[in-house]
mmCIF file of C-alpha atoms in Angstrom:
data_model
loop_
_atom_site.group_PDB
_atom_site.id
_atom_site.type_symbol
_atom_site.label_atom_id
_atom_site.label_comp_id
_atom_site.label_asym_id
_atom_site.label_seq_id
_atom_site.Cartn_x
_atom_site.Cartn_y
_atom_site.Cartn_z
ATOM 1 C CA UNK Q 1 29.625 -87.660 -6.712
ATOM 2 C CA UNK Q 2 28.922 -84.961 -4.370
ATOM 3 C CA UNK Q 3 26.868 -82.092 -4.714
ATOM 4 C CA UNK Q 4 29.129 -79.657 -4.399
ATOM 5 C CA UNK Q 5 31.564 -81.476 -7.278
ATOM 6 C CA UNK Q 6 28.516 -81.516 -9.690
ATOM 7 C CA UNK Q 7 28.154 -77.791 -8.787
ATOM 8 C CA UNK Q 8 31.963 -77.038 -9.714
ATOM 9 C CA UNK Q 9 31.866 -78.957 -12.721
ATOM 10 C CA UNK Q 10 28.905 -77.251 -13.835
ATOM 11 C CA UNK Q 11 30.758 -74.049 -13.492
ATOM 12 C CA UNK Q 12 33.348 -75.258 -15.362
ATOM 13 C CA UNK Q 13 31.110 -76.535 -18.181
ATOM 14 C CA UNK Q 14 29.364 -73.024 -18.275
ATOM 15 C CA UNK Q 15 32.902 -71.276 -18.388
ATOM 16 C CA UNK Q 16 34.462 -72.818 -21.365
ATOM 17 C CA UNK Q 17 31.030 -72.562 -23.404
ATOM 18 C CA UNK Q 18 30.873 -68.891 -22.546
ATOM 19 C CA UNK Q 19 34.474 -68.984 -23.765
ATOM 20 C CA UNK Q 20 33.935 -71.228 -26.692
ATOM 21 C CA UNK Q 21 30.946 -68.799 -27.626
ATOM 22 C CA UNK Q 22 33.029 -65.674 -27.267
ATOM 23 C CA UNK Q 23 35.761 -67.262 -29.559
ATOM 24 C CA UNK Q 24 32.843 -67.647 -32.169
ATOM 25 C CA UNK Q 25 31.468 -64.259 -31.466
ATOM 26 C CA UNK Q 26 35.152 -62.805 -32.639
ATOM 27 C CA UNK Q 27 35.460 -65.275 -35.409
ATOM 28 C CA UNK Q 28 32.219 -64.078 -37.541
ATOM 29 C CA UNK Q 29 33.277 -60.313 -36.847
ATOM 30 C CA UNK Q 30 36.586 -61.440 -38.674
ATOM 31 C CA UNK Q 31 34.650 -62.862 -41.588
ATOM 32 C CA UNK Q 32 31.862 -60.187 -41.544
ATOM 33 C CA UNK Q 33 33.776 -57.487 -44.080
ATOM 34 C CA UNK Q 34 30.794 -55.909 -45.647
ATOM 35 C CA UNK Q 35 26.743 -56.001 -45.168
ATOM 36 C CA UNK Q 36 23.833 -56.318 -47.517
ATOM 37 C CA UNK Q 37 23.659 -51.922 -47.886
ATOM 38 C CA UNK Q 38 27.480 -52.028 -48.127
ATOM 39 C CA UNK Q 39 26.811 -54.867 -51.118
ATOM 40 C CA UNK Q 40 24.015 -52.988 -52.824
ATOM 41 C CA UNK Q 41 25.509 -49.737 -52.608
ATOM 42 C CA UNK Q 42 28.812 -51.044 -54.466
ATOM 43 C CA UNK Q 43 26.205 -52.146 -57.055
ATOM 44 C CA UNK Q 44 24.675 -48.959 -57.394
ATOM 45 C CA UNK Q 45 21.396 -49.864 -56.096
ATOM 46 C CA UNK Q 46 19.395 -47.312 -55.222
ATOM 47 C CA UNK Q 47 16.529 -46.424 -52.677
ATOM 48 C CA UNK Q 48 12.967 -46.999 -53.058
ATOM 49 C CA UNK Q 49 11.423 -43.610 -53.203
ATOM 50 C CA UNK Q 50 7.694 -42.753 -52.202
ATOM 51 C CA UNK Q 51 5.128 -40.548 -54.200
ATOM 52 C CA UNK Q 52 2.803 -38.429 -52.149
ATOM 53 C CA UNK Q 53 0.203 -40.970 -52.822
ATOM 54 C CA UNK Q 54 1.910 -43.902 -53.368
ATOM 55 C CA UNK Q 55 0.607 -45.073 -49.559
ATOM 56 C CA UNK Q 56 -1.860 -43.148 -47.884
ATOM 57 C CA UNK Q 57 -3.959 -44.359 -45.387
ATOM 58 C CA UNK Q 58 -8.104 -45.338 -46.915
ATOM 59 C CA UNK Q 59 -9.242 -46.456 -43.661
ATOM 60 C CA UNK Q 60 -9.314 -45.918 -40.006
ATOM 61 C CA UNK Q 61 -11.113 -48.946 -38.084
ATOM 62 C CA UNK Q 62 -12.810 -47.031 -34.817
ATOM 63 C CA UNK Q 63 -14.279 -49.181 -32.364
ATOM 64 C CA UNK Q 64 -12.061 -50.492 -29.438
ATOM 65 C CA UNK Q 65 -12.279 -48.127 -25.757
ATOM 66 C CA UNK Q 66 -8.550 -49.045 -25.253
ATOM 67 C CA UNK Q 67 -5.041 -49.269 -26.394
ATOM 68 C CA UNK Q 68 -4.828 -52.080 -29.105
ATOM 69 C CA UNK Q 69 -2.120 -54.693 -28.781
ATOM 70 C CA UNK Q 70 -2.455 -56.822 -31.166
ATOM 71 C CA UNK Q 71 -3.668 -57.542 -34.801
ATOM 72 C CA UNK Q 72 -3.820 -60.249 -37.495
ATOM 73 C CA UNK Q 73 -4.868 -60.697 -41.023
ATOM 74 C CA UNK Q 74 -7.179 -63.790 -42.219
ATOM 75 C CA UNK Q 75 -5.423 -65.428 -45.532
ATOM 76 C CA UNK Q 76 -8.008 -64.266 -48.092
ATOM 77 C CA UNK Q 77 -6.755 -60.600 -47.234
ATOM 78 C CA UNK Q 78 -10.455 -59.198 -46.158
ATOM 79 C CA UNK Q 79 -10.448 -59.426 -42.407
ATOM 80 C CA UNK Q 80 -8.408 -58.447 -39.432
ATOM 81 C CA UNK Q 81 -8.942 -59.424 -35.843
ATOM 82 C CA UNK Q 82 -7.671 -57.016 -33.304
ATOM 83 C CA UNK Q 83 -7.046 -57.162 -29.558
ATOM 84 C CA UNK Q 84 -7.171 -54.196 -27.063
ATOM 85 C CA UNK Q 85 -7.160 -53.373 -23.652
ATOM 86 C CA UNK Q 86 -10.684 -53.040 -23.328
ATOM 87 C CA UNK Q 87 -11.028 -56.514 -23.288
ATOM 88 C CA UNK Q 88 -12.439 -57.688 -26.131
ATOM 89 C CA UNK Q 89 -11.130 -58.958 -29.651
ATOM 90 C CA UNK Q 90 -12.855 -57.380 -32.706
ATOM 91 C CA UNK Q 91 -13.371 -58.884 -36.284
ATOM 92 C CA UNK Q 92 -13.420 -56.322 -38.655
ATOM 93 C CA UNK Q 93 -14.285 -55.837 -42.949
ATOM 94 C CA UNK Q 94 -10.983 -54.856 -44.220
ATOM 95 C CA UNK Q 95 -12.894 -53.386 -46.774
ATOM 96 C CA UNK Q 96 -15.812 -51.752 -45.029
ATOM 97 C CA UNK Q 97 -14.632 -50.645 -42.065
ATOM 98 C CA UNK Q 98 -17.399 -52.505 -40.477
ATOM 99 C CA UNK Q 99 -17.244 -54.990 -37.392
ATOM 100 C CA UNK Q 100 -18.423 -58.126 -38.151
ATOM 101 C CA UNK Q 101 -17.932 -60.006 -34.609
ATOM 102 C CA UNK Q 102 -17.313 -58.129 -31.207
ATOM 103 C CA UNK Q 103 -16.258 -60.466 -28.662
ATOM 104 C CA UNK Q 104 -15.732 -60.161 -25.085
ATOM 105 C CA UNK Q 105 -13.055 -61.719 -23.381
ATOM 106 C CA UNK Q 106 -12.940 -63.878 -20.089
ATOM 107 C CA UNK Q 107 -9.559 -61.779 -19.401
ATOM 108 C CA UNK Q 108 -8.956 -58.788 -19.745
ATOM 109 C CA UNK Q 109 -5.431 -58.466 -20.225
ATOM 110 C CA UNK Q 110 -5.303 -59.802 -23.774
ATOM 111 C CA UNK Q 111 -1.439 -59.788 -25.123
ATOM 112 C CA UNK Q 112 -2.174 -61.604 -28.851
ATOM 113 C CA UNK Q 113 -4.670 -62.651 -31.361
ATOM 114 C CA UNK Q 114 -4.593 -64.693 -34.558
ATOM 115 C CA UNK Q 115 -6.760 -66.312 -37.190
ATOM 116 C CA UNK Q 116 -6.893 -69.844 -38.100
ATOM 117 C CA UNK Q 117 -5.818 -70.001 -42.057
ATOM 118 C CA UNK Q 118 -9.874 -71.023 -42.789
ATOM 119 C CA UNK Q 119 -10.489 -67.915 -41.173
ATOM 120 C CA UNK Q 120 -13.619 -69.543 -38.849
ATOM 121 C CA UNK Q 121 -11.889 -69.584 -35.470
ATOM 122 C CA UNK Q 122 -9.727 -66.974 -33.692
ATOM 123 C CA UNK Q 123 -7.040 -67.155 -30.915
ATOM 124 C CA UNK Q 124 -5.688 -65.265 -27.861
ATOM 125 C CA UNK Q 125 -3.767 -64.778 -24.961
ATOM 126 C CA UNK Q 126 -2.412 -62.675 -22.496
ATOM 127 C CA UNK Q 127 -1.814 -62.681 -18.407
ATOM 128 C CA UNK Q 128 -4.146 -65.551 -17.657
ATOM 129 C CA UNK Q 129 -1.592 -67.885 -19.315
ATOM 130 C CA UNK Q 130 -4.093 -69.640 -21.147
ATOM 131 C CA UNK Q 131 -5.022 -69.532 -25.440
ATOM 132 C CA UNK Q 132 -8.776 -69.010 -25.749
ATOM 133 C CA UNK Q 133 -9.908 -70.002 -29.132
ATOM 134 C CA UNK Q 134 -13.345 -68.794 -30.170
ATOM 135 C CA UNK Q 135 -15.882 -70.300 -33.240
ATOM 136 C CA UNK Q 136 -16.895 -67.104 -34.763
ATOM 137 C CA UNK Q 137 -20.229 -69.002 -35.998
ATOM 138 C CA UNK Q 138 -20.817 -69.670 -32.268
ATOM 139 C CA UNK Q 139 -24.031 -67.432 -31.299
ATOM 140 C CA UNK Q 140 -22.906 -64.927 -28.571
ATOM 141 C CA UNK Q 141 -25.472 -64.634 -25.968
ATOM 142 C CA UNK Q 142 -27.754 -61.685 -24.706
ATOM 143 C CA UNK Q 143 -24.624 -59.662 -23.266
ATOM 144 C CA UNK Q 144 -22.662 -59.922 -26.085
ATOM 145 C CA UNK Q 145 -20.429 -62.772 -25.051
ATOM 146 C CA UNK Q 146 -19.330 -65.702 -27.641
ATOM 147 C CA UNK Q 147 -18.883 -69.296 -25.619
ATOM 148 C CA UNK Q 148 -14.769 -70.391 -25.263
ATOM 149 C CA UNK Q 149 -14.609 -73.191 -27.950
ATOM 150 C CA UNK Q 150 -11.540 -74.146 -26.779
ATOM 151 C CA UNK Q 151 -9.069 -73.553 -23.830
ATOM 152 C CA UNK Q 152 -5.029 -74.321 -24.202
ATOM 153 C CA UNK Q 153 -4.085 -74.032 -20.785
ATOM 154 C CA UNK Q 154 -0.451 -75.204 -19.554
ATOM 155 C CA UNK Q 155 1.964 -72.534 -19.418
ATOM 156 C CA UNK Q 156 2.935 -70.722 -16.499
ATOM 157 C CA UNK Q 157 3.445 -67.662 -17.482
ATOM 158 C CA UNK Q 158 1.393 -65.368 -19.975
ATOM 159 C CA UNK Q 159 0.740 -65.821 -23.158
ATOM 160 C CA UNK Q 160 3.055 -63.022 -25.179
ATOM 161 C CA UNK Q 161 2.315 -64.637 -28.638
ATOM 162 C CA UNK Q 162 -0.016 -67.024 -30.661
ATOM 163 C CA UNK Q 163 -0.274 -68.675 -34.681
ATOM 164 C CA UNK Q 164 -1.250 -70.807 -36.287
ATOM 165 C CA UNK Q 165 0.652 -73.072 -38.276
ATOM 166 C CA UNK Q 166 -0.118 -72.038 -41.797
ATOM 167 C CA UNK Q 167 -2.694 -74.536 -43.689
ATOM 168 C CA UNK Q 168 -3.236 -76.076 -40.690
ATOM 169 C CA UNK Q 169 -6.441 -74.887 -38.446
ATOM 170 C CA UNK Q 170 -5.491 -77.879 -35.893
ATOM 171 C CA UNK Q 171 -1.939 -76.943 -35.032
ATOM 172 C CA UNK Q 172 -0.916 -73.390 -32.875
ATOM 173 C CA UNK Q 173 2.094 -72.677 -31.125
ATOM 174 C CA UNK Q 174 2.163 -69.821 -28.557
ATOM 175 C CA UNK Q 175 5.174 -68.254 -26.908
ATOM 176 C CA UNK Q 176 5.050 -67.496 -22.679
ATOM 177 C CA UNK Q 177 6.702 -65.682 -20.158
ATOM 178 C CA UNK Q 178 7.562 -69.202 -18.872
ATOM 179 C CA UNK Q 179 10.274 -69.390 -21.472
ATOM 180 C CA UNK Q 180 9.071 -71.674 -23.523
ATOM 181 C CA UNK Q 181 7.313 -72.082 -26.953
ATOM 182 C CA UNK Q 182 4.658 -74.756 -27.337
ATOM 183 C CA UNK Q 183 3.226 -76.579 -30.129
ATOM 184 C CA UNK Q 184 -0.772 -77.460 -30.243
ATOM 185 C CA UNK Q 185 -3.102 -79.654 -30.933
ATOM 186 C CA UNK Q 186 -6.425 -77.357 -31.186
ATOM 187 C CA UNK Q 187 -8.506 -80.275 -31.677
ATOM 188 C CA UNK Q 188 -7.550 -82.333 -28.280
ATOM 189 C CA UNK Q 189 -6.395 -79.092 -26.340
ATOM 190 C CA UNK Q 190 -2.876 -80.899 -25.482
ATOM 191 C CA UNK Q 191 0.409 -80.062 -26.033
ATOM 192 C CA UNK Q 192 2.105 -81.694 -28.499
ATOM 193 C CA UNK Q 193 5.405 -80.482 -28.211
ATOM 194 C CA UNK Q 194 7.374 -78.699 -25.495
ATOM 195 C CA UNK Q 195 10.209 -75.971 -26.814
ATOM 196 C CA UNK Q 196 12.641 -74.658 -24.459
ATOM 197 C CA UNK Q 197 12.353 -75.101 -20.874
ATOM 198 C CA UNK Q 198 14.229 -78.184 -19.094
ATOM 199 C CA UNK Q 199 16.461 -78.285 -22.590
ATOM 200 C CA UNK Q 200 19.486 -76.144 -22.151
ATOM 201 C CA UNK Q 201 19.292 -75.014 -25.631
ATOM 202 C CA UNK Q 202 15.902 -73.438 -24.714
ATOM 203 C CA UNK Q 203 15.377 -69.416 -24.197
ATOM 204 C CA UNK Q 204 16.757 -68.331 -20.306
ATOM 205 C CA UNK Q 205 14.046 -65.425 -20.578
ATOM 206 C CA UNK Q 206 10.351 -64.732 -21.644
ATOM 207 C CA UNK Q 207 9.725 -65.567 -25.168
ATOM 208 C CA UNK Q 208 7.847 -61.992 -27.265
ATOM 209 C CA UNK Q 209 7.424 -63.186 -30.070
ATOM 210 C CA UNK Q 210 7.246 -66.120 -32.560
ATOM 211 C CA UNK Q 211 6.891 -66.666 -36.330
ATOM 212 C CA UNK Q 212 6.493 -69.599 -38.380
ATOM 213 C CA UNK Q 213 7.928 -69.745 -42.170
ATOM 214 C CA UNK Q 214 5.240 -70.074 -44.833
ATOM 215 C CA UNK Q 215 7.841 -72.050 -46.547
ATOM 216 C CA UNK Q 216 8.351 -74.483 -44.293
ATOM 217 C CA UNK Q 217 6.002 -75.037 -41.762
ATOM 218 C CA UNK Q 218 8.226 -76.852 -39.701
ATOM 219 C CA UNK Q 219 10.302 -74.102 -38.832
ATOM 220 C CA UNK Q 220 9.477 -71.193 -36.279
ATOM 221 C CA UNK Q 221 11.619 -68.459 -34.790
ATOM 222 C CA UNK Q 222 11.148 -67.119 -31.689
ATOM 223 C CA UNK Q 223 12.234 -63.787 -29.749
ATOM 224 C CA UNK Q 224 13.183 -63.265 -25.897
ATOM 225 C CA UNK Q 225 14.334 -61.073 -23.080
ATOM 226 C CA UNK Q 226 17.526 -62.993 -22.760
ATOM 227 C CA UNK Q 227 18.232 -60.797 -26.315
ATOM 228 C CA UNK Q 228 18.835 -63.583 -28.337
ATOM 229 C CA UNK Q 229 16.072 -64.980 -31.423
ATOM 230 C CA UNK Q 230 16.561 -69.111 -31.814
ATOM 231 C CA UNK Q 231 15.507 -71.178 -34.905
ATOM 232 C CA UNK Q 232 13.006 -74.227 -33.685
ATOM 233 C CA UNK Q 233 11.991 -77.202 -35.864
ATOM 234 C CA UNK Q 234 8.938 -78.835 -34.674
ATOM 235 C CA UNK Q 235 9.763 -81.876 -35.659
ATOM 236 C CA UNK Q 236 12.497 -82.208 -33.225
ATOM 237 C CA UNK Q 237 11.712 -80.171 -29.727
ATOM 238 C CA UNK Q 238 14.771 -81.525 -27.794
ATOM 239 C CA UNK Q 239 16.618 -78.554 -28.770
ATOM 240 C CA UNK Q 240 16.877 -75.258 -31.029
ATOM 241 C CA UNK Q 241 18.378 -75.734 -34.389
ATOM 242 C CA UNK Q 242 19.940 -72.289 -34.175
ATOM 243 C CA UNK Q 243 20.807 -69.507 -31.479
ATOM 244 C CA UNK Q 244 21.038 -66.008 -33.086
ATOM 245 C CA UNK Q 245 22.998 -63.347 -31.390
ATOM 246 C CA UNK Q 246 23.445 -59.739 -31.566
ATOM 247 C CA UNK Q 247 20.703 -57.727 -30.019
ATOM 248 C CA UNK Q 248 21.626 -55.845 -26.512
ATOM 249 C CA UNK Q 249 18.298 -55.915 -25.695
ATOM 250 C CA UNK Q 250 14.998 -57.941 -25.282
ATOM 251 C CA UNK Q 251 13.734 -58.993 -28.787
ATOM 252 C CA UNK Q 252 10.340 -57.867 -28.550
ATOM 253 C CA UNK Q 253 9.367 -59.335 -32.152
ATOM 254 C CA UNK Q 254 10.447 -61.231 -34.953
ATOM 255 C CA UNK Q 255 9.497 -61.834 -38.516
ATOM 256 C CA UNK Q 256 10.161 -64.717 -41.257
ATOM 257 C CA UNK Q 257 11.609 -62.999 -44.619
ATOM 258 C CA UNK Q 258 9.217 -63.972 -47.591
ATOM 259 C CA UNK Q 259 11.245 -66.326 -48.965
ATOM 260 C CA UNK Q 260 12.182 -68.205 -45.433
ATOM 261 C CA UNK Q 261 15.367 -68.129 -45.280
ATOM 262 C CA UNK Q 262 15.991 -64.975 -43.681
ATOM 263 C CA UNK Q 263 14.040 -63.088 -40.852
ATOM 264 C CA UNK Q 264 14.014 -59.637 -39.062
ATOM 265 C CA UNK Q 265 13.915 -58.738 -35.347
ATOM 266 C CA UNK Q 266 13.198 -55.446 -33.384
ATOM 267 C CA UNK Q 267 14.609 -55.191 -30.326
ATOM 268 C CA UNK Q 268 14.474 -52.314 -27.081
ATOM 269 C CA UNK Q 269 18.133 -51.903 -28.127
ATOM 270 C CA UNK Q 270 16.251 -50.010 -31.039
ATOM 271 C CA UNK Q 271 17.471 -51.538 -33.589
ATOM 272 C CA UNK Q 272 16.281 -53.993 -36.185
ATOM 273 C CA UNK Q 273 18.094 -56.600 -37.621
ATOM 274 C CA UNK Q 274 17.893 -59.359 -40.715
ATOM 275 C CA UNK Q 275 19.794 -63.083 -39.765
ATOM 276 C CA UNK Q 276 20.248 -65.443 -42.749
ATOM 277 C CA UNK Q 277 18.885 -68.926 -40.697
ATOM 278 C CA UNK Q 278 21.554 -71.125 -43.248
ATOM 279 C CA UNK Q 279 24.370 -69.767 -42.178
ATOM 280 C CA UNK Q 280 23.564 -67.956 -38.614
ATOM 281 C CA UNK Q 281 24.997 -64.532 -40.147
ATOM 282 C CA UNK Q 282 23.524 -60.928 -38.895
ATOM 283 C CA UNK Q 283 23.183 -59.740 -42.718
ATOM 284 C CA UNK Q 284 22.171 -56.141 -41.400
ATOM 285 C CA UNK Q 285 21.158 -53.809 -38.357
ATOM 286 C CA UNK Q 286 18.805 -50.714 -39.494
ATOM 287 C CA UNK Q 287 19.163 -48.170 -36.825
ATOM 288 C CA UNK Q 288 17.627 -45.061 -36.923
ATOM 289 C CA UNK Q 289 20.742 -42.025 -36.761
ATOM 290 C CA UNK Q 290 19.437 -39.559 -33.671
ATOM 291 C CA UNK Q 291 20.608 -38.232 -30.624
ATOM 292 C CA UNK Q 292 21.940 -41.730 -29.218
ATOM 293 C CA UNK Q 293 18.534 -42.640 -27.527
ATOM 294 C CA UNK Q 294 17.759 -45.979 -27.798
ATOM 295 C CA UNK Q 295 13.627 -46.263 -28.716
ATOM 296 C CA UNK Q 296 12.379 -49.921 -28.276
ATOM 297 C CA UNK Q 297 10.876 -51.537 -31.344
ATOM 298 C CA UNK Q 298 7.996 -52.908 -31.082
ATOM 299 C CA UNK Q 299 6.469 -54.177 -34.130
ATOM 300 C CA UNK Q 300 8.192 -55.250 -37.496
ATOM 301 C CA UNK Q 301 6.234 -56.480 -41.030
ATOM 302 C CA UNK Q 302 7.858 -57.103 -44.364
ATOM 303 C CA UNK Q 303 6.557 -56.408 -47.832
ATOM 304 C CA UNK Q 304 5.394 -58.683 -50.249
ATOM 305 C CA UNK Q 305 8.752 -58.640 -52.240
ATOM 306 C CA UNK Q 306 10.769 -58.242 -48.746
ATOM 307 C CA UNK Q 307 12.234 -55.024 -50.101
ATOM 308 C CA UNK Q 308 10.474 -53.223 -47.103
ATOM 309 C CA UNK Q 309 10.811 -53.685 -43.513
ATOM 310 C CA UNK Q 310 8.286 -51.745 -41.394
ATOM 311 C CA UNK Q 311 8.613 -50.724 -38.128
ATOM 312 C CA UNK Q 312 7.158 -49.317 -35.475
ATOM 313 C CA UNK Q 313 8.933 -47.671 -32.360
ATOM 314 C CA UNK Q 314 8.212 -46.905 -28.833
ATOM 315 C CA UNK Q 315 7.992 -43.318 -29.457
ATOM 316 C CA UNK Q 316 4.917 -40.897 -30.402
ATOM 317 C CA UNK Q 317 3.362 -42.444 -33.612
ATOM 318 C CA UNK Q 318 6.591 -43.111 -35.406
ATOM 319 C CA UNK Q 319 6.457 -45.974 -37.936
ATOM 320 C CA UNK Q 320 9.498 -46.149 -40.552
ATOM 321 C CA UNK Q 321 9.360 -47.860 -43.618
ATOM 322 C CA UNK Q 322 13.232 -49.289 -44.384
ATOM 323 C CA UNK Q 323 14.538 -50.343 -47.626
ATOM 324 C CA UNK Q 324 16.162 -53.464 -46.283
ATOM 325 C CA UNK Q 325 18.595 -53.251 -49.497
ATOM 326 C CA UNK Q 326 19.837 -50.152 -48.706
ATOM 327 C CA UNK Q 327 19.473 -49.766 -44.589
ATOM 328 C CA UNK Q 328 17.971 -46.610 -45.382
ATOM 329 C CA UNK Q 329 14.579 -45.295 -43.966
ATOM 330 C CA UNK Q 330 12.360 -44.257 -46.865
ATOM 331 C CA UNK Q 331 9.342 -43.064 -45.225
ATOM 332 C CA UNK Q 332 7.601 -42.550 -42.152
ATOM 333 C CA UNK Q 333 4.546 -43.267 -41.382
ATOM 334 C CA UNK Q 334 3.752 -40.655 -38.628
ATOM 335 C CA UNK Q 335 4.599 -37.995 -40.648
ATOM 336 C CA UNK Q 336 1.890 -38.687 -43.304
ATOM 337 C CA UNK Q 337 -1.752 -37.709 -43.095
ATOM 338 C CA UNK Q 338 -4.111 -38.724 -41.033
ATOM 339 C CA UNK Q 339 -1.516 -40.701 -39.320
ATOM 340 C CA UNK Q 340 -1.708 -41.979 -35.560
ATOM 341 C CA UNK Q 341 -2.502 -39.941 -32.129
ATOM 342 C CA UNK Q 342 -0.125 -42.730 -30.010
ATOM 343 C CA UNK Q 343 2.467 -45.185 -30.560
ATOM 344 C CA UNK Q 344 1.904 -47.920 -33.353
ATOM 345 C CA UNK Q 345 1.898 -51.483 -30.632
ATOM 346 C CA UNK Q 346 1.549 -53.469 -33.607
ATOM 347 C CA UNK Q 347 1.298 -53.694 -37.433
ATOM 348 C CA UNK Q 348 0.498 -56.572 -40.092
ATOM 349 C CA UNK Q 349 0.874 -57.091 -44.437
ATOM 350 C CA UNK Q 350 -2.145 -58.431 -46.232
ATOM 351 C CA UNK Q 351 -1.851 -62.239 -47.611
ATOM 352 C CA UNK Q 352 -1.652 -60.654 -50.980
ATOM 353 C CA UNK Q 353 0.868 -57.539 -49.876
ATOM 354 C CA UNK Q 354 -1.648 -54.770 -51.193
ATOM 355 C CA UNK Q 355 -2.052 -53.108 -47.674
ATOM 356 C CA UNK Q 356 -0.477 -52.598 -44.250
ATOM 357 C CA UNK Q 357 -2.570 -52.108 -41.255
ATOM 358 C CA UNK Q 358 -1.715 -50.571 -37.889
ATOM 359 C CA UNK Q 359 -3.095 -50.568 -34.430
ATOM 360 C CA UNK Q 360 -2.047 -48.273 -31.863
ATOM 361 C CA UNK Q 361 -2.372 -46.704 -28.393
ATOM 362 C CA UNK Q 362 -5.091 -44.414 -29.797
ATOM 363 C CA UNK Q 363 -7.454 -47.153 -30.007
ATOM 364 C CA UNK Q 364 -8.078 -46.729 -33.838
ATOM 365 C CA UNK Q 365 -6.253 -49.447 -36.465
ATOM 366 C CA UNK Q 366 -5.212 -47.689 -39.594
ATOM 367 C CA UNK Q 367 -5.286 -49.603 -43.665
ATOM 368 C CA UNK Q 368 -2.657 -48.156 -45.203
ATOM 369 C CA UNK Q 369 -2.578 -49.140 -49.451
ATOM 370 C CA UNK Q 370 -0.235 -48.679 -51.767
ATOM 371 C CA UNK Q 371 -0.842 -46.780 -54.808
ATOM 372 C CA UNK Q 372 0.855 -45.603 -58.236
ATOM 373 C CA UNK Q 373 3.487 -47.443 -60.003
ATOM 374 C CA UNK Q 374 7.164 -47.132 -58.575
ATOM 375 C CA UNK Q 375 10.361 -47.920 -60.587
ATOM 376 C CA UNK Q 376 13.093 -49.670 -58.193
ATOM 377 C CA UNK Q 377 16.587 -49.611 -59.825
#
């Protein structure tokens, strides 16, 4: 067979799945008669209402020289690890406000940080398309620097997003600007599993964002420019067990729902949106009502229960707390005091749920707790 007949049959093949794809596009709009706010309103649900003190922020963690980009809670709810611009990755004391390790990176351009679930090791990444993962009992030298434990090295593009698999310190998958998603083995440094890529079920853009389900580990989601978010099981890498659609824009993060069978996105199309991974159904968009701009989201976080979706937008300091119930924004962050100077880049829940923190182009991360006793009808 000649090239030229493999390339027409190719474009024939891509034709009827575009067509077949459409046809299922139009299909779930027919079956798609009501939402979850449209549900819960016809029950006579009704919004979750804030106090003046029922979250208020009880610490502000100063310390980085640049914008921070990235943040992550350790399991037992006390520590946070933070990446900025100024090139290094900070542990801090939840609950002192102190910094307990100041490290300084071999690259600047850091993109993502994580702790292992023992909380002894921490990982990054960024535009030197490599995972460093550093021993925070190593002993940093005279200058401040803590020795690379371990380098992951094998994409070839940069590093956008890293975690761990939870109760697993030997396992990490990281997302790239190479389009894939890879699975690691910390211990060996190799790849143990390839997602996306040469497979034709794999992402046709750079993958933002990943998260795996504490439910079931074997399942991650990931987000990409090419607008769509695609279920993975790393048991079987050969292809994606879902693709979602529905975003018009890149899907600059995503987020497993509690109970893992659901999880939000944020998008630049500025909206954010909750997919039910069983059946492949958008269950809701929350999109803030305005004056038709479209502000990129940038960071998303549920609540303990999942009856909150935070989220924070490419504009000023704005960080809305949704009822996902409802679609209806309950609160905003930016408005309340001592709020932030720049826009939130990322945000994170405690293990436990007790407190949100945010870091931001300001430089400063913000605890936010929750107070006071709230009755939800």
């Amino acid at each position: 067979m000649s090239v030229s007949e493999l390339k027409e049959r190719h474009a024939v093949a891509t034709e009827t799945i575009n067509n077949l794809r459409d046809r299922l596009q139009q299909r779930r709009l027919q079956l798609l008669d009501t939402d979850v706010a449209k549900y819960s309103a016809a029950q006579g649900r009704s919004p979750v209402k804030f106090g003046a003190t029922d979250l208020v922020c009880c610490r502000t963690l100063q310390g980085h020289t640049g914008k921070v980009y990235s943040l992550d809670w350790t399991p037992e709810r006390n520590r946070i690890v933070s990446a900025s611009q100024d090139g290094r990755l900070i542990v801090w004391n939840a609950l002192t406000s102190q910094k307990t390790h100041a490290i300084k990176l071999p690259c600047a351009w850091v993109m993502t940080c994580a702790f292992s679930p023992n909380g002894q090791t921490v990982a990054c990444g960024g535009l030197d398309s490599v995972c460093s993962i550093f021993s925070l009992s190593s002993t940093a030298d005279k200058d401040g620097t803590v020795p690379v434990s371990r380098m992951l090295s094998g994409h070839r593009g940069y590093v956008s997003c890293c975690q761990y698999v939870p109760n697993e310190d030997a396992r990490l998958i990281t997302s790239s600007g190479d389009q894939t998603c890879v699975l690691w083995d910390v211990t060996t440094g190799l790849k143990t599993s390839v997602f996306g890529g040469e497979f034709q079920s794999g992402h046709t853009a750079d993958v933002l964002s990943v998260s795996i389900s504490g439910s079931n580990p074997n399942w991650f989601i990931s987000g990409s420019c090419d607008t769509t978010a695609r279920l993975w099981d790393t048991r079987a890498a050969s292809r994606a067990v879902r693709t979602f659609h529905g975003h018009e824009g890149d899907v600059n993060t995503v987020k497993f729902f509690p109970d893992g069978n659901r999880f939000g996105t944020g998008s630049d199309d500025g909206t954010c949106r909750l997919y039910d991974i069983r059946t492949g159904h958008q269950l809701q968009v929350y999109q803030p009502h305005g004056d038709g701009e479209n502000v990129p989201v940038t960071s998303i976080a549920f609540s303990a229960s999942g009856r909150l979706l935070f989220a924070g937008y490419a504009n000023n300091n704005a960080c809305y707390v949704w009822d996902t119930l409802l679609g209806e924004i309950v609160l905003d962050l930016g408005e309340l005091q001592d709020s932030h100077k720049n826009r939130i880049s990322c945000l994170g829940m405690s293990a436990d749920g007790s407190a949100l923190c945010t870091g931001s182009w300001d430089s400063n991360l913000k605890i936010w707790a929750f107070g006071g006793h709230r009755r939800v009808i």
